[in-house]
Short mmCIF file of C-alpha atoms in Angstrom, two decimals:
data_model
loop_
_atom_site.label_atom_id
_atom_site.label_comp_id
_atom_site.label_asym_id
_atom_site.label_seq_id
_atom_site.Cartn_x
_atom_site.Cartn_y
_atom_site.Cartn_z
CA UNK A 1092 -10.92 27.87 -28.32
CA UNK A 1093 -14.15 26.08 -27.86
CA UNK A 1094 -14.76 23.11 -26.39
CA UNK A 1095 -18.10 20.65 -24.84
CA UNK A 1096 -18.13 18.08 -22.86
CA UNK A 1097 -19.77 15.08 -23.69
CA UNK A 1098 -20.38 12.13 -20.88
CA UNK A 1099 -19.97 8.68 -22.07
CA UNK A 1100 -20.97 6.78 -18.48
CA UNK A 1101 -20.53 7.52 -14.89
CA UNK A 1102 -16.71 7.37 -15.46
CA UNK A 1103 -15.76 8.90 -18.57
CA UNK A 1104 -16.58 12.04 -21.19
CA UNK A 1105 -15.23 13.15 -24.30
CA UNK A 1106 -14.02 16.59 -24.73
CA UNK A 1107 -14.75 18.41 -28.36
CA UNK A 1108 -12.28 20.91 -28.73
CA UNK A 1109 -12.15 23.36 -31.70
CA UNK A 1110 -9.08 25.60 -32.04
CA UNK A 1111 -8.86 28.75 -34.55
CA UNK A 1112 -5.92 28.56 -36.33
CA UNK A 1113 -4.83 32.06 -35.03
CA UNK A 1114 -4.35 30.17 -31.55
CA UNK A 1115 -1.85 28.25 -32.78
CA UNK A 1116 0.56 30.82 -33.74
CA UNK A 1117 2.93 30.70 -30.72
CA UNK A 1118 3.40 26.64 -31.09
CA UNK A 1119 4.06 26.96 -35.03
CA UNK A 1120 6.54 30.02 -33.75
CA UNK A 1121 8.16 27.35 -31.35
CA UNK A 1122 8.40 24.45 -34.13
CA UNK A 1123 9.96 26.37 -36.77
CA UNK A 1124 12.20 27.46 -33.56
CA UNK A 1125 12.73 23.89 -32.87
CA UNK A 1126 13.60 22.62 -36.63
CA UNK A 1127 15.81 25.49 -36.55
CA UNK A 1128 18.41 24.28 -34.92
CA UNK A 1129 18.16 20.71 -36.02
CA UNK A 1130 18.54 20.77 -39.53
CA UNK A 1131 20.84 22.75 -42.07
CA UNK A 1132 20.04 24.16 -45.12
CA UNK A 1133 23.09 24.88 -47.51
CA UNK A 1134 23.47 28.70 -47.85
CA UNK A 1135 21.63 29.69 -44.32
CA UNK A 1136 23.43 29.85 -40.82
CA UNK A 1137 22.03 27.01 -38.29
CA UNK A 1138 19.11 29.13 -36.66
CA UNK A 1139 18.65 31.33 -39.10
CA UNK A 1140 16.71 29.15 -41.94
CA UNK A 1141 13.83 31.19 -42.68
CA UNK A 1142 10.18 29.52 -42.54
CA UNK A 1143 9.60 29.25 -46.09
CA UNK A 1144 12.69 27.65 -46.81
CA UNK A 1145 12.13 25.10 -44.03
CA UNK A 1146 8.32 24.30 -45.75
CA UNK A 1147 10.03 23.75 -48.93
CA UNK A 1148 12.77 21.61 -48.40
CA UNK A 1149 11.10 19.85 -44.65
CA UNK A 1150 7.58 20.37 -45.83
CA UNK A 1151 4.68 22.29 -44.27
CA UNK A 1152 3.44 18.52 -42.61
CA UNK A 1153 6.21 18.15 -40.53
CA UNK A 1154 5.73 21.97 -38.85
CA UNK A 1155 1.94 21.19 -38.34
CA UNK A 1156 2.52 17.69 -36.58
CA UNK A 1157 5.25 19.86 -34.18
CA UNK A 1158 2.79 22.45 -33.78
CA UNK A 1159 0.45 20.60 -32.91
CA UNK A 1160 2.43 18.14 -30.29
CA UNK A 1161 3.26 21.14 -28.59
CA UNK A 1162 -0.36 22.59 -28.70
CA UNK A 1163 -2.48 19.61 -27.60
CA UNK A 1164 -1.82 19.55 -23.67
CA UNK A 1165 -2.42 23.32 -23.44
CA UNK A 1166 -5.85 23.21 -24.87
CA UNK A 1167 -6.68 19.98 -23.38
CA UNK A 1168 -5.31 20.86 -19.75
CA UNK A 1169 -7.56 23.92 -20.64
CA UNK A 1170 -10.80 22.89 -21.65
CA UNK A 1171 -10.85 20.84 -18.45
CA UNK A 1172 -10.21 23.68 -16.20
CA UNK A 1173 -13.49 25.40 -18.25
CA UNK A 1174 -15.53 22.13 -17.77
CA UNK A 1175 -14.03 21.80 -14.42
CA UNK A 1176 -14.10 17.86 -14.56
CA UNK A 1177 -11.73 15.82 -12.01
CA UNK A 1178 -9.87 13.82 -14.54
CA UNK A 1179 -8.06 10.57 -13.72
CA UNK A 1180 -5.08 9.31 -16.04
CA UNK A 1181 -4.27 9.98 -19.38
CA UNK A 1182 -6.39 10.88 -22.26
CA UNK A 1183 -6.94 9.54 -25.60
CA UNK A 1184 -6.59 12.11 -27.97
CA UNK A 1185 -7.66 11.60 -31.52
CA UNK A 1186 -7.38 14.66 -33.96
CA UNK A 1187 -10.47 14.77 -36.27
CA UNK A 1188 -9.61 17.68 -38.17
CA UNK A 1189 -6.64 19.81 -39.01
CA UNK A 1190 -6.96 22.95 -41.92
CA UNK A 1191 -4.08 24.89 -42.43
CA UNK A 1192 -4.95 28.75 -41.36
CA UNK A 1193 -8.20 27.43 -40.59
CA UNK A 1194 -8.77 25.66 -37.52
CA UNK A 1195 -7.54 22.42 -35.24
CA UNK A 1196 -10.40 19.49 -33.95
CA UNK A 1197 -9.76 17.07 -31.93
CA UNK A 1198 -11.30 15.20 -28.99
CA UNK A 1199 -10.10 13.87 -25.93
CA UNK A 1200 -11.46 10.68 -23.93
CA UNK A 1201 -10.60 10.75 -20.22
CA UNK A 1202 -11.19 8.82 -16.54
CA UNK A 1203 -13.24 11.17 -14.69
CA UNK A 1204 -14.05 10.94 -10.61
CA UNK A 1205 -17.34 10.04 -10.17
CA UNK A 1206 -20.07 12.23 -8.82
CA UNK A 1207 -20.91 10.64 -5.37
CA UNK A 1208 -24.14 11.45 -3.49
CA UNK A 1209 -23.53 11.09 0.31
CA UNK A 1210 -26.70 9.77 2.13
CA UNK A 1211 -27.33 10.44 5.65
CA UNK A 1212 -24.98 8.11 7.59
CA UNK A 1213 -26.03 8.20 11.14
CA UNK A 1214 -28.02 5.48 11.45
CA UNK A 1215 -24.98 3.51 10.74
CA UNK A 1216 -24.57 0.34 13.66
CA UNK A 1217 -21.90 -1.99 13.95
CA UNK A 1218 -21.23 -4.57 16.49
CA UNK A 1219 -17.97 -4.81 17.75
CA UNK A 1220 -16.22 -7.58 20.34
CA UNK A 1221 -15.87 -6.65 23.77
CA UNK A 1222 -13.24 -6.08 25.92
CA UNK A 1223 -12.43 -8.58 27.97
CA UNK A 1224 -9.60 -9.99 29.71
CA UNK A 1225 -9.88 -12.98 31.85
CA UNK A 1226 -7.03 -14.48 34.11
CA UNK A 1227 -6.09 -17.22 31.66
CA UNK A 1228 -5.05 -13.88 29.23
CA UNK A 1229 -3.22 -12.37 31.97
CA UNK A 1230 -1.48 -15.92 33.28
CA UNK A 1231 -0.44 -16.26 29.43
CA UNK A 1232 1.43 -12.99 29.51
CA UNK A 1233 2.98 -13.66 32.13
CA UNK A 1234 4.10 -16.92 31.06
CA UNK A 1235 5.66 -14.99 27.78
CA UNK A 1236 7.84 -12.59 30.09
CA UNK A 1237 8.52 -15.77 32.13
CA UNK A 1238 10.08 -17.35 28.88
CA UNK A 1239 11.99 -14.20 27.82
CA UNK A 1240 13.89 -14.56 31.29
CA UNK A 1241 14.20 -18.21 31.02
CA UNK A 1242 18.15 -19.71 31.40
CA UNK A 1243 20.01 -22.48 29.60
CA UNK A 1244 22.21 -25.38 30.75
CA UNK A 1245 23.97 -28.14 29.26
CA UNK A 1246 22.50 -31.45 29.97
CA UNK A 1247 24.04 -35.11 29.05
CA UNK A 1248 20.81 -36.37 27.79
CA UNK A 1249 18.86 -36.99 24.64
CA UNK A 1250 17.18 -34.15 23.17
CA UNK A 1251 13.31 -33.35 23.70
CA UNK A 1252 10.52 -30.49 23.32
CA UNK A 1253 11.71 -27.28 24.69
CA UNK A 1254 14.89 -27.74 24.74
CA UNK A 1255 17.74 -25.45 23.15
CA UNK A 1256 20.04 -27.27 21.30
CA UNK A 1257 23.38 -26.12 19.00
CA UNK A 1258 23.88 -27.75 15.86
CA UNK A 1259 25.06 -27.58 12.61
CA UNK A 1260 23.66 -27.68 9.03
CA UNK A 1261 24.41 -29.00 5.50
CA UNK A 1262 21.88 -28.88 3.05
CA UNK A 1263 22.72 -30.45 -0.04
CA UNK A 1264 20.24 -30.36 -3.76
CA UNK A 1265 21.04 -32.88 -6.68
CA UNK A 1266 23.82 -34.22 -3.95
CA UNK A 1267 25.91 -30.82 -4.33
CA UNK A 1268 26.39 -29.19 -1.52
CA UNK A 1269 25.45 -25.74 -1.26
CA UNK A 1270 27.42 -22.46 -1.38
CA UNK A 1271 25.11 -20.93 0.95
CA UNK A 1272 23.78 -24.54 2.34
CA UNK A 1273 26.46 -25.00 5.45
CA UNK A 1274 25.75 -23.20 9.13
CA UNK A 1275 27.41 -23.84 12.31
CA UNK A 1276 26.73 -23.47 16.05
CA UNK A 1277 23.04 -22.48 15.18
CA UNK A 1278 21.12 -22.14 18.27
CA UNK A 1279 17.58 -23.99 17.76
CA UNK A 1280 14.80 -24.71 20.41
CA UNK A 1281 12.97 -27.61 19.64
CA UNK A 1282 9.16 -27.02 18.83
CA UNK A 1283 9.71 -22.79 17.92
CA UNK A 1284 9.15 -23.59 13.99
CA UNK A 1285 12.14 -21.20 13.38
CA UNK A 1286 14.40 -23.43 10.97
CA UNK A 1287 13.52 -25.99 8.65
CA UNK A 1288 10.05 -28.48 8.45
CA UNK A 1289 11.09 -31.41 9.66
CA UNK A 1290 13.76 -30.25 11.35
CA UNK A 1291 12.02 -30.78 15.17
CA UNK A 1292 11.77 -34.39 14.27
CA UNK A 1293 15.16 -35.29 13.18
CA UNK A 1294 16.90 -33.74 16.22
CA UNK A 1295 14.58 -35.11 18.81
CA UNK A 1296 16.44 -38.04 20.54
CA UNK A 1297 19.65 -37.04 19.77
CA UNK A 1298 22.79 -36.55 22.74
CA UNK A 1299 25.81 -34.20 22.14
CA UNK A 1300 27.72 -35.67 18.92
CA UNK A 1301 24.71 -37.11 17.29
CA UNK A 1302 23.28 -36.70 13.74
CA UNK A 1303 20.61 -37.40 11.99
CA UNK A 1304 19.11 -36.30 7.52
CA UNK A 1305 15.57 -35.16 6.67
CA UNK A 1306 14.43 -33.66 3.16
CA UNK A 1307 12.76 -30.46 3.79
CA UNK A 1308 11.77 -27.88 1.54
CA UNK A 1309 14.31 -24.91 1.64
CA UNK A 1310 12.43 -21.40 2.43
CA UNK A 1311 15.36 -18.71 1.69
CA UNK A 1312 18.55 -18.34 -0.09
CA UNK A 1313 19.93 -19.44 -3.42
CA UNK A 1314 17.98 -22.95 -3.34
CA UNK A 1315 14.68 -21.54 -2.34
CA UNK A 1316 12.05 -23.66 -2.94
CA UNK A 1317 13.98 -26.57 -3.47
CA UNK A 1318 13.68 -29.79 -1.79
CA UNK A 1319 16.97 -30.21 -0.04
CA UNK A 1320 19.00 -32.95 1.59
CA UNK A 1321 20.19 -31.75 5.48
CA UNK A 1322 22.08 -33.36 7.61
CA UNK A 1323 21.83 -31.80 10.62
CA UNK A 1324 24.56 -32.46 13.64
CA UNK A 1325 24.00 -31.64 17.53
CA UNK A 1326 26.89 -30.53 19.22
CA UNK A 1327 25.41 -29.47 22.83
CA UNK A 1328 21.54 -30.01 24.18
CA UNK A 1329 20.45 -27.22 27.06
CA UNK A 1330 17.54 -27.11 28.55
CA UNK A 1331 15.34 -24.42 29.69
CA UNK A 1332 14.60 -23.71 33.01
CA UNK A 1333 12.03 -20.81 34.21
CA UNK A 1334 12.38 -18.27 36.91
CA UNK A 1335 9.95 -18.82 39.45
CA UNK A 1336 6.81 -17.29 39.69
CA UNK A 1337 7.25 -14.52 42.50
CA UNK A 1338 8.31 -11.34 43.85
CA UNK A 1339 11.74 -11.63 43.05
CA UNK A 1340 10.75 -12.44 39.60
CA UNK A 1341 8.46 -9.55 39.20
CA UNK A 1342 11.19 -7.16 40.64
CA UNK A 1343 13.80 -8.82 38.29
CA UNK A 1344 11.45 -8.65 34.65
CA UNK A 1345 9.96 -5.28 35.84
CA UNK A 1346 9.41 -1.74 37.74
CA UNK A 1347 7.47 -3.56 40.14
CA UNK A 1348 8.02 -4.63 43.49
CA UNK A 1349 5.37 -7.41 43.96
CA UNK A 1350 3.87 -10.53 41.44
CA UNK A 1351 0.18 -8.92 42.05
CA UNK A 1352 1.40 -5.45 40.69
CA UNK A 1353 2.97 -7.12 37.69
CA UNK A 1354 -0.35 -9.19 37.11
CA UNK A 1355 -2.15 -6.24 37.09
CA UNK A 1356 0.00 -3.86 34.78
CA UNK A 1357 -0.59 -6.85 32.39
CA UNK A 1358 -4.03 -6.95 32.73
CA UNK A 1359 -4.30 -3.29 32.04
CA UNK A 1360 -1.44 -3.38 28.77
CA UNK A 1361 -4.25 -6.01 27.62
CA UNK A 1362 -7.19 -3.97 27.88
CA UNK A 1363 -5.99 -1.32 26.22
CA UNK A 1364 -4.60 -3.25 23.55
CA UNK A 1365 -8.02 -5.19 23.36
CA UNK A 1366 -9.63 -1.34 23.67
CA UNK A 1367 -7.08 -0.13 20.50
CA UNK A 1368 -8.26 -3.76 18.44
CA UNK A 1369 -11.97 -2.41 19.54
CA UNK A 1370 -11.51 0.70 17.75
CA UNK A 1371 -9.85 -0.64 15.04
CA UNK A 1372 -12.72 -2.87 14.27
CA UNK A 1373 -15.13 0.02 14.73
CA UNK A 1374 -13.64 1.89 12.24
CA UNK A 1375 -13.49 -0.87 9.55
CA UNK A 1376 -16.97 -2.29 10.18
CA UNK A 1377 -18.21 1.43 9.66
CA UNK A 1378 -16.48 1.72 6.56
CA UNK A 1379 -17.91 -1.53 5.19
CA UNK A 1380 -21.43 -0.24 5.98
CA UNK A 1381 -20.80 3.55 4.89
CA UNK A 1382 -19.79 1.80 1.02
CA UNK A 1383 -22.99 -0.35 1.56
CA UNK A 1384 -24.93 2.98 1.41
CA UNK A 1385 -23.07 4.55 -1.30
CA UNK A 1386 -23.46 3.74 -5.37
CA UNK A 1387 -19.55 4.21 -6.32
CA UNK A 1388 -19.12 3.60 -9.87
CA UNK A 1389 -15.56 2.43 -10.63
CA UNK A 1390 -13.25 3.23 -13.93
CA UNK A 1391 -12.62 0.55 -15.88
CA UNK A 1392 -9.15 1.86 -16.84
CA UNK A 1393 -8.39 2.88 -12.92
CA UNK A 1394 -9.69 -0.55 -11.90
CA UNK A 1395 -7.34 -2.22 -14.48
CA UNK A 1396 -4.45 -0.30 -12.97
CA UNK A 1397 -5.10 -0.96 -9.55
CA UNK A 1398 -5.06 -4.58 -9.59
CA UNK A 1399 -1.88 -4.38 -12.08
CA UNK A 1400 -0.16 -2.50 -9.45
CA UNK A 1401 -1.22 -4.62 -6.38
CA UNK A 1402 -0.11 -7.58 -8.25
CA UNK A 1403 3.17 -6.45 -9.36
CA UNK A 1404 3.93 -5.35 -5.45
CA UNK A 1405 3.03 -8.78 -3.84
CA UNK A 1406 4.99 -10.82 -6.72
CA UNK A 1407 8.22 -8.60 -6.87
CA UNK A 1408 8.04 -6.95 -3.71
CA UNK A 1409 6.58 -8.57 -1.00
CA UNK A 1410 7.29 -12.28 -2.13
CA UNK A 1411 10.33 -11.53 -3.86
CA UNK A 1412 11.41 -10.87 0.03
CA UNK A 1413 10.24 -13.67 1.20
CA UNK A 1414 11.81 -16.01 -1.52
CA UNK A 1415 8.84 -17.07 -2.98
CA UNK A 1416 7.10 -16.68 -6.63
CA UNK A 1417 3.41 -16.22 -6.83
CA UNK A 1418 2.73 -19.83 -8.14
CA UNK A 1419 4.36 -21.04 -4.73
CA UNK A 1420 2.29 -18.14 -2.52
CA UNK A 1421 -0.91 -19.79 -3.91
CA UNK A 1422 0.20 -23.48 -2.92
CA UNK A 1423 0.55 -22.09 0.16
CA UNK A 1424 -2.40 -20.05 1.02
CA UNK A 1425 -4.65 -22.94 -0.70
CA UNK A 1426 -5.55 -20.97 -3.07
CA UNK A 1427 -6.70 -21.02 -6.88
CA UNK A 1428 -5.13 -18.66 -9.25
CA UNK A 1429 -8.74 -17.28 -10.07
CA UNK A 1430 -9.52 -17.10 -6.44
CA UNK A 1431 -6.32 -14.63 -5.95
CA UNK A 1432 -7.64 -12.68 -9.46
CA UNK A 1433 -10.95 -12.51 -7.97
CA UNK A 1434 -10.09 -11.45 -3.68
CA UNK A 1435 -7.40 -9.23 -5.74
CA UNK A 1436 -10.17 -7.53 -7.73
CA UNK A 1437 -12.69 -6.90 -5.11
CA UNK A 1438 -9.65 -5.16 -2.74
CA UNK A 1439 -9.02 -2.98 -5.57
CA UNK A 1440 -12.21 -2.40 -5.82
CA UNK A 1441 -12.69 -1.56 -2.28
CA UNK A 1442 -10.04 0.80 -2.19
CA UNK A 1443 -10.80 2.84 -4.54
CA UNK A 1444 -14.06 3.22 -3.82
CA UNK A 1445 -12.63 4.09 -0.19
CA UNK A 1446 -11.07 7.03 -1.44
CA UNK A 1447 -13.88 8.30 -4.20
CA UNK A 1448 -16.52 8.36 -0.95
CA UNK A 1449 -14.19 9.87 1.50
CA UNK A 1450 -12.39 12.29 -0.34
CA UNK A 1451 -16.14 13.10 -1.75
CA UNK A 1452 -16.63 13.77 3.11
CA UNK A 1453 -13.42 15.72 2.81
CA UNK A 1454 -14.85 18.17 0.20
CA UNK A 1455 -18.30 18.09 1.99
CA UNK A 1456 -17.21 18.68 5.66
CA UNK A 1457 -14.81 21.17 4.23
CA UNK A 1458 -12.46 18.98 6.51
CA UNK A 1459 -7.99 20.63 6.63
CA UNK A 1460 -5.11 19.30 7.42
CA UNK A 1461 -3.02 20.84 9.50
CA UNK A 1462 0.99 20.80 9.38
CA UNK A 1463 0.74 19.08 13.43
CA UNK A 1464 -1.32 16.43 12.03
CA UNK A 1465 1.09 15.73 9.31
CA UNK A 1466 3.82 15.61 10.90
CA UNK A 1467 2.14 13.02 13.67
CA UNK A 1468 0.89 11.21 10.71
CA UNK A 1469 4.19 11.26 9.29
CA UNK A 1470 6.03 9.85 12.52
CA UNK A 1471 3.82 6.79 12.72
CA UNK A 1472 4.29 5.73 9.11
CA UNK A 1473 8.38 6.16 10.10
CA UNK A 1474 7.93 3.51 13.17
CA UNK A 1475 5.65 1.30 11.19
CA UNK A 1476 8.15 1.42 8.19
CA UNK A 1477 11.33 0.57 10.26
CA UNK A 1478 13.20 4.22 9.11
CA UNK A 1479 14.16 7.25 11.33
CA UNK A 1480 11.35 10.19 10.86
CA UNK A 1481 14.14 12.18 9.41
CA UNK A 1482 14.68 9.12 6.42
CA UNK A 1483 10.73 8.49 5.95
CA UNK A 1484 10.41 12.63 5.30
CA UNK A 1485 13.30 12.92 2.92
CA UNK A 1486 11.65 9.51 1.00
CA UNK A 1487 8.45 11.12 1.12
CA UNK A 1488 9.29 14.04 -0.31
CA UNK A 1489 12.23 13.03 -2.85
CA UNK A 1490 9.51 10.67 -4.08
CA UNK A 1491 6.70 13.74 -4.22
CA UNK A 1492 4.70 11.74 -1.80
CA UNK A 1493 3.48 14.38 0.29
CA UNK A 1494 0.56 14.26 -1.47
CA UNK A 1495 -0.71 10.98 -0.69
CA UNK A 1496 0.49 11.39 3.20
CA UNK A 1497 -1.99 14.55 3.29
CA UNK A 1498 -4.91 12.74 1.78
CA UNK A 1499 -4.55 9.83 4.39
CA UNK A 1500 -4.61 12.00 7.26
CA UNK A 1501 -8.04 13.94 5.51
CA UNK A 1502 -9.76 10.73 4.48
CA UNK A 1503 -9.20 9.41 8.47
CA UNK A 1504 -10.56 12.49 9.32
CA UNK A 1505 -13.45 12.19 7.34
CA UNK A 1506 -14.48 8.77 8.09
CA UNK A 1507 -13.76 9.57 12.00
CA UNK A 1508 -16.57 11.60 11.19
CA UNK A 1509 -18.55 9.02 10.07
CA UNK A 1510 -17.61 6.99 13.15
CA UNK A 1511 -18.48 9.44 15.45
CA UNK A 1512 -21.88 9.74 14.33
CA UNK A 1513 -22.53 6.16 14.04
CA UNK A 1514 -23.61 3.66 16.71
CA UNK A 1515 -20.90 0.91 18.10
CA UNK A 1516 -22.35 -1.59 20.39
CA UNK A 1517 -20.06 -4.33 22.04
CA UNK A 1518 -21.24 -8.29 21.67
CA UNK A 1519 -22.40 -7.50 25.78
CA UNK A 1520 -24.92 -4.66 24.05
CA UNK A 1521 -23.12 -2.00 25.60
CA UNK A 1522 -22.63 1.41 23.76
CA UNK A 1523 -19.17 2.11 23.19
CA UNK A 1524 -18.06 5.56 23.18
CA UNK A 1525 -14.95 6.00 20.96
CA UNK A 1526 -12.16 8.24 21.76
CA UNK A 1527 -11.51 8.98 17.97
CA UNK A 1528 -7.80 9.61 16.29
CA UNK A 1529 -8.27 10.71 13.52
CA UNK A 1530 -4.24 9.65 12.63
CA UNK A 1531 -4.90 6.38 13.84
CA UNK A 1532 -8.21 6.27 11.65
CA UNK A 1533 -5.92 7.24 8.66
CA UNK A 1534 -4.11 3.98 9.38
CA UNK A 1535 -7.54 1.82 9.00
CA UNK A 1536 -8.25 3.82 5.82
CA UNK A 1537 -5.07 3.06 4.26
CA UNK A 1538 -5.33 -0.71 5.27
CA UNK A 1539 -8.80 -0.83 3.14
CA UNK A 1540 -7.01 0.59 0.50
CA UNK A 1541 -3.96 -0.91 0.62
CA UNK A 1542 -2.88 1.55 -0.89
CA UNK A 1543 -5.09 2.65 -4.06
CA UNK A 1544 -2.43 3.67 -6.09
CA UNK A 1545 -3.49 3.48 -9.15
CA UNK A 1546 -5.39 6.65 -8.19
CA UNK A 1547 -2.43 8.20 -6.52
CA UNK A 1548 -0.43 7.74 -9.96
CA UNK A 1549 -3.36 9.29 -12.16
CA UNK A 1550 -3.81 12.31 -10.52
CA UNK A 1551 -0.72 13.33 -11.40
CA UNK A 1552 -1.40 12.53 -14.81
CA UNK A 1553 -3.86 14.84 -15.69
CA UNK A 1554 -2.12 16.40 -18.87
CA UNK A 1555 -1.70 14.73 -22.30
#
């Protein structure tokens, strides 16, 4: 077999493969094999029909075209190994010339990775917020373990902000009642935004026994989306009331003996999760100006995929969830539907170029993963996802995931790198030295490709 490659743009080559008929010898074997034992010939045992017999009466055409089938991903799969191109997706194979006993043409079009060039990144700087915590953050804390403690009781007055009322629901379309549109002894505090629009307003004012109908627009069940009809019915009004704010309240909502020590634990839970937000930012502002640097031609056919598969996860995935079609999402964002095709282009876009430069850092820094990093890797993706580490694993690896887990952990490696060596300056000026994780990095790199895979898919694809 010979074969030359023959680059078409950044993206993409033809292969020109020529095969001597002699090579084809063990896939016209396996056809005649194959047509064996699916036809029969009057006079010959199934199996046993011998080749000429099967030309005659089947035709030499049909043993060429099943020859061939079979021959075309061995010869493609290795005249890429010999050109030693990173292919992405399937090819398009087109077979200019077939001679019988002479020789086989054909040539393959494929997706190839990109080569990157890496430019020095240390001059990178970013500007990130600073961490600060004043006393109206801590005093709002506070106030939200203050509420979590907070106690009910029944009053015999009209309903207002704050309180917790019980009620109960009928929501009616078209005037039919429905199946799924009746709730009682729902507990409901007026001004959370936890039930229905409108729903603060009609229940407002009313005592024990009263009721009162508002149209609202239903956001779940077998009506969603509708406009509905609710009547909604109080039955009891409680209102809050607050520990106070002291010792005994400190010693009852915590470890802590005194309000003071409290106050302080909360400041400190706030810096760090101001110092975690810090990083965070780092490491995505870095990212943003490492692309900047780098000229990352994207596939047309990879790009296509991308934003196919991003789309078809928000629409009957992530909405489907949520009760809601895509026309509906836009209403609510305020968006157009060319604005969504447009931010959901340049995030595909994004991503994949994330992963073309950083995997391009893995190869250069000559950068492992190690089976402890997985596996730390692996936890946080469990308690992120809501399933045991023991469920996430066998998911990953039923669905051959493994894979993509590994080349999370590498690229946050990789750009960790890249944060390390750049400069991060708070809004105060002040240098920020970055204790990096490199798992926790992984996380910011999957977020700016959310996930790329498109990619993830084609790599696997890399045979006709």
């Amino acid at each position: 077999m010979k074969s030359a490659v023959e680059t078409l743009n950044p993206t993409r080559v033809r292969l020109n493969i020529e095969v001597p008929f002699e090579e084809l010898k063990d896939s016209l074997d396996a056809a005649y094999k194959k047509i064996n034992q699916q036809v029969t010939v009057k006079g010959f045992r199934k199996g046993k029909i011998p080749a000429r017999v099967i030309d005659q009466r089947f035709g030499r055409g049909a043993v060429l075209e099943e020859a061939v089938n079979d021959a075309l991903p061995k010869f493609y799969t290795e005249a890429v190994n010999e050109a030693e191109i990173d292919v992405l997706g399937q090819p398009e194979v087109d077979i200019t010339e077939l001679k019988d006993g002479e020789t086989l043409n054909f040539t393959a079009e494929v997706d190839v990775r990109p080569t990157i060039e890496i430019p020095d990144y240390s001059g990178i700087e970013v500007e990130v917020d600073a961490v600060e915590v004043t006393d109206e953050d801590v005093d709002k804390s506070v106030e939200q373990l203050r509420e979590r403690f907070a106690s009910t009781s029944p009053v015999e007055r009209a309903a207002e902000d704050g309180d917790v009322v019980t009620i109960d629901l009928e929501a009616k379309v078209d005037g039919e009642v429905l199946e799924d549109g009746v709730a009682s002894g729902v507990s409901y505090t007026i001004g959370s935004g936890e039930l229905l629009d409108g729903i603060d307003d009609a229940v407002k004012g009313l005592e024990a026994g009263g009721e009162a109908t508002f149209t609202s627009e239903l956001k779940g069940g077998s009506a969603a989306g509708k406009e509905a009809e609710v009547t909604v019915k109080v039955t009891q009004v409680a209102a809050r009331e607050l520990p106070a704010l002291d010792d005994e309240f400190a010693q009852l909502a915590s470890e802590f003996d005194t309000l003071d020590e409290l106050k302080a634990d909360s400041r400190k839970r706030l810096e760090n999760m101001k110092q975690y937000d810090q990083a965070t930012q780092a490491q995505e502002r870095v990212l943003e100006k490492l692309l900047e640097l780098v000229e990352v031609p994207v596939p047309e056919k990879l790009l296509e995929d991308e934003i196919n598969t991003r789309k078809h996860n928000l629409e009957h995935h992530q909405l489907g969830q949520m009760g809601l079609d895509l026309e509906k999402y836009l209403e609510i964002q305020g968006k157009t539907a060319e604005e969504f095709d447009t931010e959901t282009k340049d995030a595909a876009v994004k991503g994949i170029k994330t992963q073309f430069v950083l995997d391009e850092l893995v190869k250069r820094e000559k950068l492992n993963v190690n089976q402890e990093e997985l596996t730390e890797h692996l936890m946080r993706r469990a308690a992120s996802s809501g399933m045991s580490p023991d469920q996430f694993a066998q998911a990953v690896v039923e669905g051959g995931q493994v894979p993509l887990l590994v080349g999370e952990v590498a690229r946050g490696k990789a750009l960790a790198v890249v944060v390390e060596a750049a400069t991060v300056k708070d809004t105060n000026g002040e240098v920020i030295d970055l204790d990096d994780d490199e798992d926790e990095t992984a996380e910011t790199v999957q977020a700016a490709s959310e996930e790329t895979q498109a990619e993830d898919k084609a790599e696997d694809k890399n045979e006709a």
